[in-house]
Structure formats: C-alpha cells, structure tokens
Amino acid sequence: MLFLDIRDNDFSEKFGAILSRGEETGREVEQTVLAIIADVRRRGDAAVLELTRRFDRLEAATVAELEVTPAEIEAAFAKVDEADVEALILAVERVTAFHEKQKQQTWISTEEPDIMLGQKVTPLARVGIYVPGGKASYPSSVIMNAVPAKVAGVGEIVMVAPTPGGQINPHVLVAARLSGVDRIFRIGGAQAVAALAYGTETIPKVDKITGPGNIYVATAKKLVFGQVGIDMIAGPSEILVISDGSGNPAHIAADLLSQAEHDELASSILITIDRAFGEQVAAEVERQLTQLSRETIARASWDKYGAIIVAADLDEVIEFSNRIAPEHLELAVRDPFAILSKITNAGAIFMGHWTPEAAGDYLAGPNHTLPTGGTARFFSPLSVDDFVKKSSIVYFSEAGLKRLGSDIVRIAGLEGLEAHAKSVSKRME
C-alpha cells in the first residue's frame, strides 16, 4: 500500500503503477483469443465443446448438454434459503423500478406543417450476458445485466457463465429466473463470447454482449465489436473514497476492502485532507484484513494497488478525483451535496457516511456495471439505453421538399455530390 502526499515530487511516478494496472492486454493474450474466435467461427459447437473441456474441465457430448434445463433451475430454488430468494426478489424489484425510469419512447414532431420528424426506439432482438464464475459467483451481475434488457423489451436473453467442473451456483440460477433470462449455457471465456457473437449450431447469435469477465473475456469482446455491440471493456474493479476526516475510519477501511476482495488487480484508494485520519484508516485496514475469508486476494490487491493520499484541501481532492475518473466514488464527507456539482467524472457516486458502495452493488437500484480504468470520462453505467436502438424518422411532403429543396441542392453541390443534388432537383422540376 502506498501512503503518499499529492504534493510529493515523485507522486505521479509512484501512483502511475496503480493507474496502469491491467492496461496492457499483451500480445500473447490477444493472439490466444484471436485463435479461439477463429476456431469457434470455423467449427462451431465442436470448438466450444473442446475448449470447454480444456479450460473448464467439463465433459459433454453436445453443446445442448451444456444448456441449463428448467428442472435444474427448479432444483436451484429448492436449494436456496427462502430468505435468500426474498432478498434477490427485492433486488430485482428495486433495479427494475430504477431502470423503468430510463425508458424512452418513440416520438414524432409535427412542428412544421409540411415535414414530420421523429425517433423510433426499438429493443434489440437478442442479447447475450456474460456472468463471471471463477473466483466467486455473482447473482448480482445476472440481475444488473438482465433486468435493464428485460425492461428495454429485448426479445431473448441468453446467459453464459463458466462452470469449472460443471457446477453452477444455485443463487445465480435463481437470479437468472427472477430477472427474465431465457437460456443459460455452462460456457465461459473467449469461446463463450465468440459463440454469442457468431452463433453456432446450438448457441444463437446475439446482437449485443454485456457483462464483465477476465482479461480473455474483455479481449474477446473488444475483438468481436463490430460484429456485435458490446457494453464496454471492463477492467479491474476500483474505488476512490474522498474524506474530509469526518466519519468512522473502520467504515472507510471496510469500504476499501469491499473492492480489494474482488481480485488481486482491484484498486482501493482513499484521498483525505486529514493525515491522521488516513493513518487510522490504514491501521484499520490491516486489522480487518485478518478477518476476511478472502484475505489472500484482498491483501494482494491492497499491498500492490491500495493507496492513501493526503491532499491540502477539498478542491485539490476533487481535481484529483475528476482526473482519475473512478468506477466507484464515495463522498465520505460532512456535506456531500456541497461538492456533488464539482464531480464531473465517476461511474457511480455514493453520498455521505451511510452509503457504502456495496449498497449500489446489490439493491439500491442503479446499475453496478460501471466504466473502469478512467473510462468514466466518456462511458456511462449500463442502462436501458444499451439494449435499444434508435432510428430517425423523416417525412417530407411535396411542399416540404420544395420549401427546403434548393438549400439541400446547394449543400450537395458544396460537396461535389451531383447525384445527391439531382435526387432532389428532379422532384422539384
């Protein structure tokens, strides 16, 4: 863990390692993924079966055997505690309610008497959602990817998830049923992305792929973009906590570790104007680390990519935060609303001392699929907008074309596009 003053001469050099973590895909990874994609495109189901056998130690005679059956989902409900099901239902209800507010309708404008303009909003026909299944199982990822697709009106939701040894977490299956997932396949990695992008004899081709995964999944999504849509290229998880020295150091430490336990590349950063408070948080992190079942992962993350940074004032803190553009940003200050308007770059903003980032991960309502690695400068959280397409509607009456036609012809002439001009001028003869 780094303990730094933002005004240190070597601050940028020392902090640079955290910013660049996971940045390089690596030529070897890209070549491996390219080969997997080509193999799936060429051999379809046969390639998926072979790659699943190799990477997930899962034997199957056909890809159809890798699809989860309704009976398996019913069995999952029987295994899961009723209280767990109720919690997942609550999460689905709250996430649905939030995303319902994002829906846009087709609209038509008739402000001009001889021209009609508008926008048609159409749900995607079929989407694929990728749910990680390696170091942990994530029913919340199912909810966050499937619910906005369902709210948008997507026709079919196909889910893929790696299941080493064939086992799939029953909570994931319950979340999938509650969220409206239509089909589930026990496949993961780059081969799952390729199968969704191009289709195989059994796995249907989709219009868009969403959801986080490891570096092979992220690379595959990047390489199939254009063949299908994708949500974003998700990198390692991160949290930035802004502190004015108020609040409980134990709470801040717990929030930092909530990201560190994700994986060894996760980054947890506190920036504060109170050095003594930062030192208390550092000590509390060390104490809480020993209490975690995932201590090894969290400690590797904290030791290499954790940081506590001391700044002179909140203006310096906010400037730093906007430059970093964190995935998760906690405003752990006395009056978070006083500085909210100054925050310009963040995936999700958690306000005050009683709003831990974990609340947003599970059932606050907003989506937890967020831009990472500074991409919050130009990317937004996953939303209903990711699962629809918009078509412009244009209608000119004869009077409308004749009213604007000469200017259309003039602009076409500026570009030297004679046929464009004639397609209008001939109608005006």
CSV table of C-alpha atoms in Angstrom, one decimal:
chain,number,residue,atom,x,y,z
A,1,MET,CA,0.0,0.0,0.0
A,2,LEU,CA,1.2,3.5,-0.9
A,3,PHE,CA,0.9,6.3,1.6
A,4,LEU,CA,1.6,9.5,-0.3
A,5,ASP,CA,1.2,13.2,-0.2
A,6,ILE,CA,-0.3,14.5,-3.5
A,7,ARG,CA,2.3,17.3,-3.5
A,8,ASP,CA,5.3,15.0,-3.4
A,9,ASN,CA,7.7,15.4,-6.3
A,10,ASP,CA,7.6,11.7,-7.1
A,11,PHE,CA,3.8,11.3,-6.6
A,12,SER,CA,2.9,10.8,-10.3
A,13,GLU,CA,5.7,8.2,-10.7
A,14,LYS,CA,4.7,6.2,-7.7
A,15,PHE,CA,1.0,6.4,-8.4
A,16,GLY,CA,1.4,5.6,-12.0
A,17,ALA,CA,1.7,1.8,-11.4
A,18,ILE,CA,-1.9,1.8,-9.9
A,19,LEU,CA,-3.3,3.7,-12.9
A,20,SER,CA,-1.7,1.4,-15.4
A,21,ARG,CA,-2.7,-1.9,-13.8
A,22,GLY,CA,-4.3,-4.2,-16.2
A,23,GLU,CA,-3.8,-1.7,-19.0
A,24,GLU,CA,-1.7,-3.9,-21.3
A,25,THR,CA,-3.7,-6.8,-22.8
A,26,GLY,CA,-0.5,-8.4,-24.0
A,27,ARG,CA,0.3,-9.7,-27.5
A,28,GLU,CA,0.1,-13.3,-26.2
A,29,VAL,CA,-3.4,-12.9,-24.8
A,30,GLU,CA,-4.7,-11.2,-28.0
A,31,GLN,CA,-3.2,-13.9,-30.2
A,32,THR,CA,-4.7,-16.7,-28.0
A,33,VAL,CA,-8.1,-15.0,-28.1
A,34,LEU,CA,-7.9,-14.5,-31.9
A,35,ALA,CA,-7.2,-18.2,-32.3
A,36,ILE,CA,-10.2,-19.1,-30.1
A,37,ILE,CA,-12.5,-16.8,-32.0
A,38,ALA,CA,-11.4,-18.2,-35.4
A,39,ASP,CA,-11.8,-21.8,-34.1
A,40,VAL,CA,-15.4,-21.2,-32.9
A,41,ARG,CA,-16.3,-19.5,-36.2
A,42,ARG,CA,-14.9,-22.4,-38.1
A,43,ARG,CA,-16.0,-25.4,-36.1
A,44,GLY,CA,-18.9,-24.1,-34.1
A,45,ASP,CA,-20.2,-26.5,-31.5
A,46,ALA,CA,-17.2,-28.8,-31.8
A,47,ALA,CA,-14.8,-26.0,-30.9
A,48,VAL,CA,-17.0,-24.9,-28.0
A,49,LEU,CA,-17.1,-28.4,-26.6
A,50,GLU,CA,-13.3,-28.9,-26.9
A,51,LEU,CA,-12.5,-25.5,-25.4
A,52,THR,CA,-14.9,-26.1,-22.5
A,53,ARG,CA,-13.3,-29.4,-21.9
A,54,ARG,CA,-9.8,-27.9,-21.9
A,55,PHE,CA,-10.5,-24.7,-19.8
A,56,ASP,CA,-13.4,-25.7,-17.5
A,57,ARG,CA,-12.7,-29.5,-17.2
A,58,LEU,CA,-16.3,-30.1,-18.3
A,59,GLU,CA,-17.1,-33.0,-20.5
A,60,ALA,CA,-20.2,-33.0,-22.7
A,61,ALA,CA,-21.2,-34.9,-25.8
A,62,THR,CA,-23.1,-32.0,-27.2
A,63,VAL,CA,-23.5,-28.3,-26.6
A,64,ALA,CA,-27.2,-29.0,-25.8
A,65,GLU,CA,-26.0,-30.8,-22.7
A,66,LEU,CA,-24.3,-27.6,-21.6
A,67,GLU,CA,-27.6,-25.8,-21.5
A,68,VAL,CA,-29.3,-25.5,-18.1
A,69,THR,CA,-32.7,-27.2,-18.0
A,70,PRO,CA,-35.9,-25.9,-16.4
A,71,ALA,CA,-35.6,-28.8,-13.9
A,72,GLU,CA,-32.2,-27.6,-12.8
A,73,ILE,CA,-33.5,-24.2,-12.2
A,74,GLU,CA,-36.4,-25.6,-10.1
A,75,ALA,CA,-33.8,-27.6,-8.2
A,76,ALA,CA,-31.8,-24.5,-7.5
A,77,PHE,CA,-34.9,-22.8,-6.0
A,78,ALA,CA,-35.3,-25.8,-3.7
A,79,LYS,CA,-31.7,-25.5,-2.5
A,80,VAL,CA,-31.7,-21.8,-1.8
A,81,ASP,CA,-33.0,-20.4,1.5
A,82,GLU,CA,-36.3,-18.6,1.3
A,83,ALA,CA,-34.7,-15.5,2.8
A,84,ASP,CA,-32.1,-15.5,0.1
A,85,VAL,CA,-34.8,-15.7,-2.6
A,86,GLU,CA,-36.7,-12.9,-1.0
A,87,ALA,CA,-33.5,-10.7,-1.0
A,88,LEU,CA,-32.9,-11.4,-4.6
A,89,ILE,CA,-36.6,-10.6,-5.4
A,90,LEU,CA,-36.2,-7.3,-3.6
A,91,ALA,CA,-33.0,-6.6,-5.6
A,92,VAL,CA,-34.8,-7.4,-8.9
A,93,GLU,CA,-37.8,-5.2,-7.9
A,94,ARG,CA,-35.6,-2.2,-7.0
A,95,VAL,CA,-33.3,-2.5,-10.0
A,96,THR,CA,-36.4,-2.8,-12.2
A,97,ALA,CA,-38.0,0.3,-10.7
A,98,PHE,CA,-34.9,2.4,-11.3
A,99,HIS,CA,-34.4,1.2,-14.9
A,100,GLU,CA,-38.1,1.8,-15.7
A,101,LYS,CA,-37.4,5.5,-15.3
A,102,GLN,CA,-34.7,5.3,-18.0
A,103,LYS,CA,-37.1,4.1,-20.8
A,104,GLN,CA,-37.5,6.3,-23.8
A,105,GLN,CA,-40.5,6.3,-26.1
A,106,THR,CA,-40.7,6.7,-29.8
A,107,TRP,CA,-41.6,10.3,-30.6
A,108,ILE,CA,-42.9,12.3,-33.5
A,109,SER,CA,-42.6,16.1,-34.1
A,110,THR,CA,-45.1,17.9,-36.3
A,111,GLU,CA,-43.9,21.4,-35.5
A,112,GLU,CA,-43.6,22.1,-39.3
A,113,PRO,CA,-46.8,21.7,-41.2
A,114,ASP,CA,-45.1,20.0,-44.2
A,115,ILE,CA,-42.4,18.0,-42.6
A,116,MET,CA,-42.6,15.3,-39.9
A,117,LEU,CA,-39.5,14.2,-37.9
A,118,GLY,CA,-39.0,11.8,-35.1
A,119,GLN,CA,-37.2,8.9,-33.5
A,120,LYS,CA,-38.2,5.3,-33.3
A,121,VAL,CA,-37.0,3.3,-30.3
A,122,THR,CA,-36.7,-0.4,-30.9
A,123,PRO,CA,-35.5,-3.1,-28.4
A,124,LEU,CA,-32.7,-5.4,-29.5
A,125,ALA,CA,-33.9,-8.8,-30.7
A,126,ARG,CA,-31.5,-10.9,-28.7
A,127,VAL,CA,-28.7,-10.1,-26.3
A,128,GLY,CA,-26.0,-12.2,-24.5
A,129,ILE,CA,-25.0,-11.6,-21.0
A,130,TYR,CA,-21.7,-12.8,-19.6
A,131,VAL,CA,-21.7,-13.7,-15.9
A,132,PRO,CA,-18.3,-14.4,-14.2
A,133,GLY,CA,-17.9,-17.7,-12.4
A,134,GLY,CA,-14.3,-18.0,-11.5
A,135,LYS,CA,-13.2,-16.7,-8.1
A,136,ALA,CA,-16.8,-16.1,-6.9
A,137,SER,CA,-20.4,-16.4,-8.1
A,138,TYR,CA,-22.3,-13.2,-8.8
A,139,PRO,CA,-26.1,-13.4,-8.8
A,140,SER,CA,-26.0,-9.6,-8.7
A,141,SER,CA,-24.3,-9.5,-12.1
A,142,VAL,CA,-27.1,-11.5,-13.5
A,143,ILE,CA,-29.6,-9.0,-12.2
A,144,MET,CA,-27.7,-5.9,-13.3
A,145,ASN,CA,-27.3,-7.2,-16.9
A,146,ALA,CA,-30.6,-9.0,-17.4
A,147,VAL,CA,-33.1,-6.5,-15.8
A,148,PRO,CA,-32.3,-3.5,-18.0
A,149,ALA,CA,-32.5,-5.7,-21.0
A,150,LYS,CA,-35.9,-7.0,-19.9
A,151,VAL,CA,-37.1,-3.5,-19.1
A,152,ALA,CA,-36.0,-2.4,-22.6
A,153,GLY,CA,-38.1,-5.1,-24.1
A,154,VAL,CA,-35.3,-7.4,-25.5
A,155,GLY,CA,-36.9,-10.4,-27.2
A,156,GLU,CA,-34.5,-13.1,-25.8
A,157,ILE,CA,-31.7,-13.0,-23.2
A,158,VAL,CA,-29.0,-15.7,-23.5
A,159,MET,CA,-26.7,-16.1,-20.5
A,160,VAL,CA,-23.3,-17.7,-20.5
A,161,ALA,CA,-21.2,-18.5,-17.4
A,162,PRO,CA,-18.1,-20.5,-16.8
A,163,THR,CA,-18.7,-23.5,-14.6
A,164,PRO,CA,-15.4,-25.3,-13.8
A,165,GLY,CA,-16.3,-28.9,-13.2
A,166,GLY,CA,-19.9,-28.3,-14.3
A,167,GLN,CA,-21.2,-26.8,-11.1
A,168,ILE,CA,-23.2,-23.6,-11.2
A,169,ASN,CA,-24.1,-21.6,-8.2
A,170,PRO,CA,-27.9,-22.1,-7.4
A,171,HIS,CA,-28.2,-18.4,-6.4
A,172,VAL,CA,-27.0,-17.5,-10.0
A,173,LEU,CA,-29.8,-19.7,-11.4
A,174,VAL,CA,-32.4,-18.2,-9.1
A,175,ALA,CA,-31.3,-14.7,-10.1
A,176,ALA,CA,-31.5,-15.6,-13.8
A,177,ARG,CA,-35.0,-16.9,-13.5
A,178,LEU,CA,-36.2,-13.9,-11.4
A,179,SER,CA,-34.5,-11.5,-13.9
A,180,GLY,CA,-36.1,-13.0,-17.0
A,181,VAL,CA,-33.2,-14.8,-18.6
A,182,ASP,CA,-34.4,-17.2,-21.3
A,183,ARG,CA,-31.5,-19.6,-21.9
A,184,ILE,CA,-28.3,-20.4,-19.9
A,185,PHE,CA,-25.2,-22.2,-21.1
A,186,ARG,CA,-22.4,-23.5,-19.0
A,187,ILE,CA,-19.6,-22.0,-21.1
A,188,GLY,CA,-17.2,-19.1,-20.4
A,189,GLY,CA,-14.1,-17.4,-21.6
A,190,ALA,CA,-13.3,-16.1,-25.0
A,191,GLN,CA,-15.1,-19.1,-26.6
A,192,ALA,CA,-18.4,-18.1,-25.0
A,193,VAL,CA,-18.0,-14.5,-26.4
A,194,ALA,CA,-17.2,-15.9,-29.8
A,195,ALA,CA,-20.2,-18.3,-29.8
A,196,LEU,CA,-22.6,-15.4,-28.9
A,197,ALA,CA,-21.0,-13.1,-31.5
A,198,TYR,CA,-21.1,-15.5,-34.4
A,199,GLY,CA,-23.5,-18.2,-33.4
A,200,THR,CA,-23.0,-22.0,-33.5
A,201,GLU,CA,-25.3,-24.9,-34.4
A,202,THR,CA,-26.8,-24.6,-30.8
A,203,ILE,CA,-25.9,-21.2,-29.4
A,204,PRO,CA,-27.8,-18.4,-31.1
A,205,LYS,CA,-26.1,-15.3,-32.5
A,206,VAL,CA,-26.9,-12.2,-30.5
A,207,ASP,CA,-27.0,-8.5,-31.3
A,208,LYS,CA,-25.1,-7.3,-28.2
A,209,ILE,CA,-22.9,-8.8,-25.4
A,210,THR,CA,-22.7,-7.3,-22.0
A,211,GLY,CA,-21.2,-8.2,-18.7
A,212,PRO,CA,-17.7,-8.3,-17.1
A,213,GLY,CA,-15.1,-11.1,-17.3
A,214,ASN,CA,-11.4,-11.7,-17.1
A,215,ILE,CA,-8.8,-10.4,-19.5
A,216,TYR,CA,-9.6,-13.1,-22.0
A,217,VAL,CA,-13.3,-12.2,-22.0
A,218,ALA,CA,-12.5,-8.4,-22.2
A,219,THR,CA,-10.2,-9.0,-25.1
A,220,ALA,CA,-12.7,-11.2,-26.9
A,221,LYS,CA,-15.4,-8.5,-26.5
A,222,LYS,CA,-13.0,-6.0,-27.9
A,223,LEU,CA,-12.2,-8.2,-30.9
A,224,VAL,CA,-15.8,-9.1,-31.8
A,225,PHE,CA,-17.0,-5.5,-31.5
A,226,GLY,CA,-18.5,-4.5,-34.9
A,227,GLN,CA,-19.8,-8.0,-35.4
A,228,VAL,CA,-22.0,-7.4,-32.3
A,229,GLY,CA,-22.4,-4.5,-30.0
A,230,ILE,CA,-20.8,-4.5,-26.5
A,231,ASP,CA,-21.4,-2.5,-23.4
A,232,MET,CA,-17.8,-1.6,-22.5
A,233,ILE,CA,-14.3,-3.1,-22.0
A,234,ALA,CA,-14.4,-3.7,-18.3
A,235,GLY,CA,-11.1,-3.7,-16.4
A,236,PRO,CA,-10.2,-4.4,-12.8
A,237,SER,CA,-12.6,-3.0,-10.2
A,238,GLU,CA,-11.7,0.2,-8.3
A,239,ILE,CA,-13.0,2.5,-5.5
A,240,LEU,CA,-11.9,6.0,-4.6
A,241,VAL,CA,-13.1,7.4,-1.2
A,242,ILE,CA,-12.9,11.2,-0.7
A,243,SER,CA,-12.6,12.1,3.0
A,244,ASP,CA,-12.6,15.3,4.9
A,245,GLY,CA,-11.5,13.5,8.1
A,246,SER,CA,-15.1,13.0,9.4
A,247,GLY,CA,-16.8,9.7,9.8
A,248,ASN,CA,-15.6,6.4,11.2
A,249,PRO,CA,-12.2,5.0,10.0
A,250,ALA,CA,-13.5,1.5,10.4
A,251,HIS,CA,-16.3,2.2,7.9
A,252,ILE,CA,-13.8,3.6,5.3
A,253,ALA,CA,-11.5,0.7,5.8
A,254,ALA,CA,-14.4,-1.8,5.2
A,255,ASP,CA,-15.4,0.1,2.0
A,256,LEU,CA,-11.8,0.0,0.7
A,257,LEU,CA,-11.6,-3.8,1.3
A,258,SER,CA,-15.0,-4.3,-0.4
A,259,GLN,CA,-13.2,-3.7,-3.6
A,260,ALA,CA,-9.9,-5.3,-2.7
A,261,GLU,CA,-11.6,-8.7,-2.2
A,262,HIS,CA,-12.8,-8.8,-5.8
A,263,ASP,CA,-9.4,-9.8,-7.2
A,264,GLU,CA,-5.7,-9.1,-7.0
A,265,LEU,CA,-5.8,-6.3,-9.6
A,266,ALA,CA,-8.6,-4.4,-7.9
A,267,SER,CA,-7.6,-0.9,-6.6
A,268,SER,CA,-8.8,0.8,-3.4
A,269,ILE,CA,-7.8,4.4,-2.8
A,270,LEU,CA,-8.5,6.9,0.0
A,271,ILE,CA,-7.8,10.6,-0.6
A,272,THR,CA,-8.1,12.8,2.5
A,273,ILE,CA,-7.2,16.2,3.8
A,274,ASP,CA,-6.5,14.7,7.3
A,275,ARG,CA,-3.3,12.7,7.5
A,276,ALA,CA,-4.0,11.4,11.0
A,277,PHE,CA,-7.4,10.1,9.7
A,278,GLY,CA,-5.6,8.4,6.8
A,279,GLU,CA,-3.2,6.7,9.3
A,280,GLN,CA,-6.2,5.4,11.3
A,281,VAL,CA,-7.8,4.0,8.2
A,282,ALA,CA,-4.5,2.3,7.2
A,283,ALA,CA,-4.3,0.6,10.6
A,284,GLU,CA,-8.0,-0.4,10.5
A,285,VAL,CA,-7.5,-2.0,7.0
A,286,GLU,CA,-4.7,-4.1,8.4
A,287,ARG,CA,-6.9,-5.2,11.3
A,288,GLN,CA,-9.9,-6.1,9.1
A,289,LEU,CA,-7.8,-7.9,6.5
A,290,THR,CA,-7.2,-10.7,9.0
A,291,GLN,CA,-10.9,-11.2,9.4
A,292,LEU,CA,-11.7,-11.8,5.7
A,293,SER,CA,-12.2,-15.3,4.3
A,294,ARG,CA,-10.7,-13.8,1.0
A,295,GLU,CA,-7.7,-12.3,2.9
A,296,THR,CA,-5.2,-13.6,0.4
A,297,ILE,CA,-6.9,-11.9,-2.6
A,298,ALA,CA,-7.7,-8.7,-0.6
A,299,ARG,CA,-4.2,-8.4,0.8
A,300,ALA,CA,-2.6,-8.9,-2.6
A,301,SER,CA,-4.8,-6.1,-4.0
A,302,TRP,CA,-4.2,-3.8,-1.1
A,303,ASP,CA,-0.5,-4.3,-0.9
A,304,LYS,CA,0.1,-3.6,-4.6
A,305,TYR,CA,-2.7,-1.4,-5.7
A,306,GLY,CA,-4.0,0.2,-2.5
A,307,ALA,CA,-3.2,3.9,-1.6
A,308,ILE,CA,-3.9,6.5,0.9
A,309,ILE,CA,-3.2,10.0,-0.4
A,310,VAL,CA,-3.1,13.2,1.6
A,311,ALA,CA,-4.1,16.5,-0.1
A,312,ALA,CA,-4.2,20.1,1.1
A,313,ASP,CA,-7.9,20.8,0.7
A,314,LEU,CA,-11.1,19.5,-0.9
A,315,ASP,CA,-10.5,21.4,-4.1
A,316,GLU,CA,-7.3,19.5,-4.6
A,317,VAL,CA,-9.1,16.3,-3.7
A,318,ILE,CA,-11.9,16.9,-6.3
A,319,GLU,CA,-9.4,17.8,-9.0
A,320,PHE,CA,-7.6,14.5,-8.4
A,321,SER,CA,-10.8,12.6,-8.4
A,322,ASN,CA,-12.0,14.1,-11.7
A,323,ARG,CA,-8.7,13.3,-13.3
A,324,ILE,CA,-8.8,9.6,-12.1
A,325,ALA,CA,-12.5,9.2,-13.1
A,326,PRO,CA,-13.1,6.3,-10.7
A,327,GLU,CA,-15.6,3.5,-11.2
A,328,HIS,CA,-16.9,3.9,-7.7
A,329,LEU,CA,-16.6,7.2,-5.9
A,330,GLU,CA,-17.6,7.6,-2.2
A,331,LEU,CA,-18.0,11.2,-0.9
A,332,ALA,CA,-17.4,10.4,2.8
A,333,VAL,CA,-17.6,14.0,3.9
A,334,ARG,CA,-19.8,16.0,6.2
A,335,ASP,CA,-21.8,17.6,3.4
A,336,PRO,CA,-21.6,15.5,0.2
A,337,PHE,CA,-24.2,17.6,-1.6
A,338,ALA,CA,-22.0,20.7,-1.3
A,339,ILE,CA,-19.4,19.2,-3.6
A,340,LEU,CA,-21.5,17.0,-5.8
A,341,SER,CA,-21.8,19.6,-8.6
A,342,LYS,CA,-18.0,19.7,-8.8
A,343,ILE,CA,-17.7,16.0,-9.6
A,344,THR,CA,-17.5,15.5,-13.3
A,345,ASN,CA,-16.1,12.0,-13.9
A,346,ALA,CA,-17.3,9.0,-12.0
A,347,GLY,CA,-19.2,5.8,-12.7
A,348,ALA,CA,-21.3,5.9,-9.6
A,349,ILE,CA,-21.3,8.4,-6.8
A,350,PHE,CA,-22.1,7.3,-3.2
A,351,MET,CA,-23.1,10.2,-0.9
A,352,GLY,CA,-22.2,10.6,2.7
A,353,HIS,CA,-21.2,8.3,5.6
A,354,TRP,CA,-24.2,5.9,5.4
A,355,THR,CA,-24.0,5.0,1.7
A,356,PRO,CA,-21.4,2.3,1.2
A,357,GLU,CA,-20.5,1.2,-2.3
A,358,ALA,CA,-21.9,-2.3,-1.5
A,359,ALA,CA,-25.4,-0.8,-1.4
A,360,GLY,CA,-25.1,0.1,-5.0
A,361,ASP,CA,-23.7,-3.3,-5.9
A,362,TYR,CA,-26.8,-5.1,-4.8
A,363,LEU,CA,-30.1,-3.4,-4.5
A,364,ALA,CA,-30.0,0.4,-4.3
A,365,GLY,CA,-31.4,0.4,-7.9
A,366,PRO,CA,-28.8,1.9,-10.2
A,367,ASN,CA,-26.7,-0.5,-12.3
A,368,HIS,CA,-23.4,-1.7,-10.9
A,369,THR,CA,-21.9,-2.5,-14.3
A,370,LEU,CA,-19.7,0.6,-14.5
A,371,PRO,CA,-16.9,2.1,-16.5
A,372,THR,CA,-13.4,1.4,-15.1
A,373,GLY,CA,-9.8,2.5,-15.7
A,374,GLY,CA,-10.7,6.2,-16.2
A,375,THR,CA,-13.3,5.5,-18.9
A,376,ALA,CA,-15.9,7.2,-16.8
A,377,ARG,CA,-14.7,10.3,-18.6
A,378,PHE,CA,-16.7,9.1,-21.6
A,379,PHE,CA,-18.6,5.9,-20.7
A,380,SER,CA,-21.8,5.6,-18.6
A,381,PRO,CA,-23.2,2.8,-16.4
A,382,LEU,CA,-25.0,0.0,-18.1
A,383,SER,CA,-28.6,1.1,-18.7
A,384,VAL,CA,-31.8,0.5,-20.7
A,385,ASP,CA,-30.2,2.6,-23.5
A,386,ASP,CA,-27.7,-0.2,-24.0
A,387,PHE,CA,-30.5,-2.6,-25.0
A,388,VAL,CA,-32.3,-0.5,-27.6
A,389,LYS,CA,-31.5,1.1,-30.9
A,390,LYS,CA,-32.8,4.4,-32.2
A,391,SER,CA,-33.9,5.1,-35.8
A,392,SER,CA,-34.5,8.5,-37.1
A,393,ILE,CA,-37.9,9.1,-38.8
A,394,VAL,CA,-38.1,11.6,-41.7
A,395,TYR,CA,-41.2,12.5,-43.7
A,396,PHE,CA,-41.3,15.4,-46.3
A,397,SER,CA,-44.5,16.3,-48.1
A,398,GLU,CA,-44.2,17.7,-51.6
A,399,ALA,CA,-44.5,21.2,-50.2
A,400,GLY,CA,-41.8,20.5,-47.5
A,401,LEU,CA,-39.3,19.2,-50.1
A,402,LYS,CA,-39.9,22.2,-52.4
A,403,ARG,CA,-39.6,24.6,-49.4
A,404,LEU,CA,-36.1,23.3,-48.4
A,405,GLY,CA,-35.0,21.6,-51.7
A,406,SER,CA,-32.9,24.5,-53.1
A,407,ASP,CA,-30.8,24.6,-49.9
A,408,ILE,CA,-30.4,20.8,-50.0
A,409,VAL,CA,-29.2,21.0,-53.6
A,410,ARG,CA,-26.8,23.8,-52.7
A,411,ILE,CA,-25.2,21.9,-49.9
A,412,ALA,CA,-24.9,18.7,-52.1
A,413,GLY,CA,-23.1,20.9,-54.6
A,414,LEU,CA,-20.7,22.2,-52.0
A,415,GLU,CA,-19.6,18.6,-51.5
A,416,GLY,CA,-19.5,17.8,-55.2
A,417,LEU,CA,-22.1,15.1,-55.0
A,418,GLU,CA,-24.1,15.7,-58.2
A,419,ALA,CA,-26.4,12.6,-57.8
A,420,HIS,CA,-27.4,13.7,-54.4
A,421,ALA,CA,-28.4,17.1,-55.7
A,422,LYS,CA,-30.3,15.6,-58.6
A,423,SER,CA,-32.3,13.3,-56.4
A,424,VAL,CA,-33.9,16.5,-55.0
A,425,SER,CA,-33.8,18.8,-58.0
A,426,LYS,CA,-35.6,16.3,-60.3
A,427,ARG,CA,-38.5,16.2,-57.8
A,428,MET,CA,-38.7,20.0,-58.0
A,429,GLU,CA,-39.0,20.2,-61.8
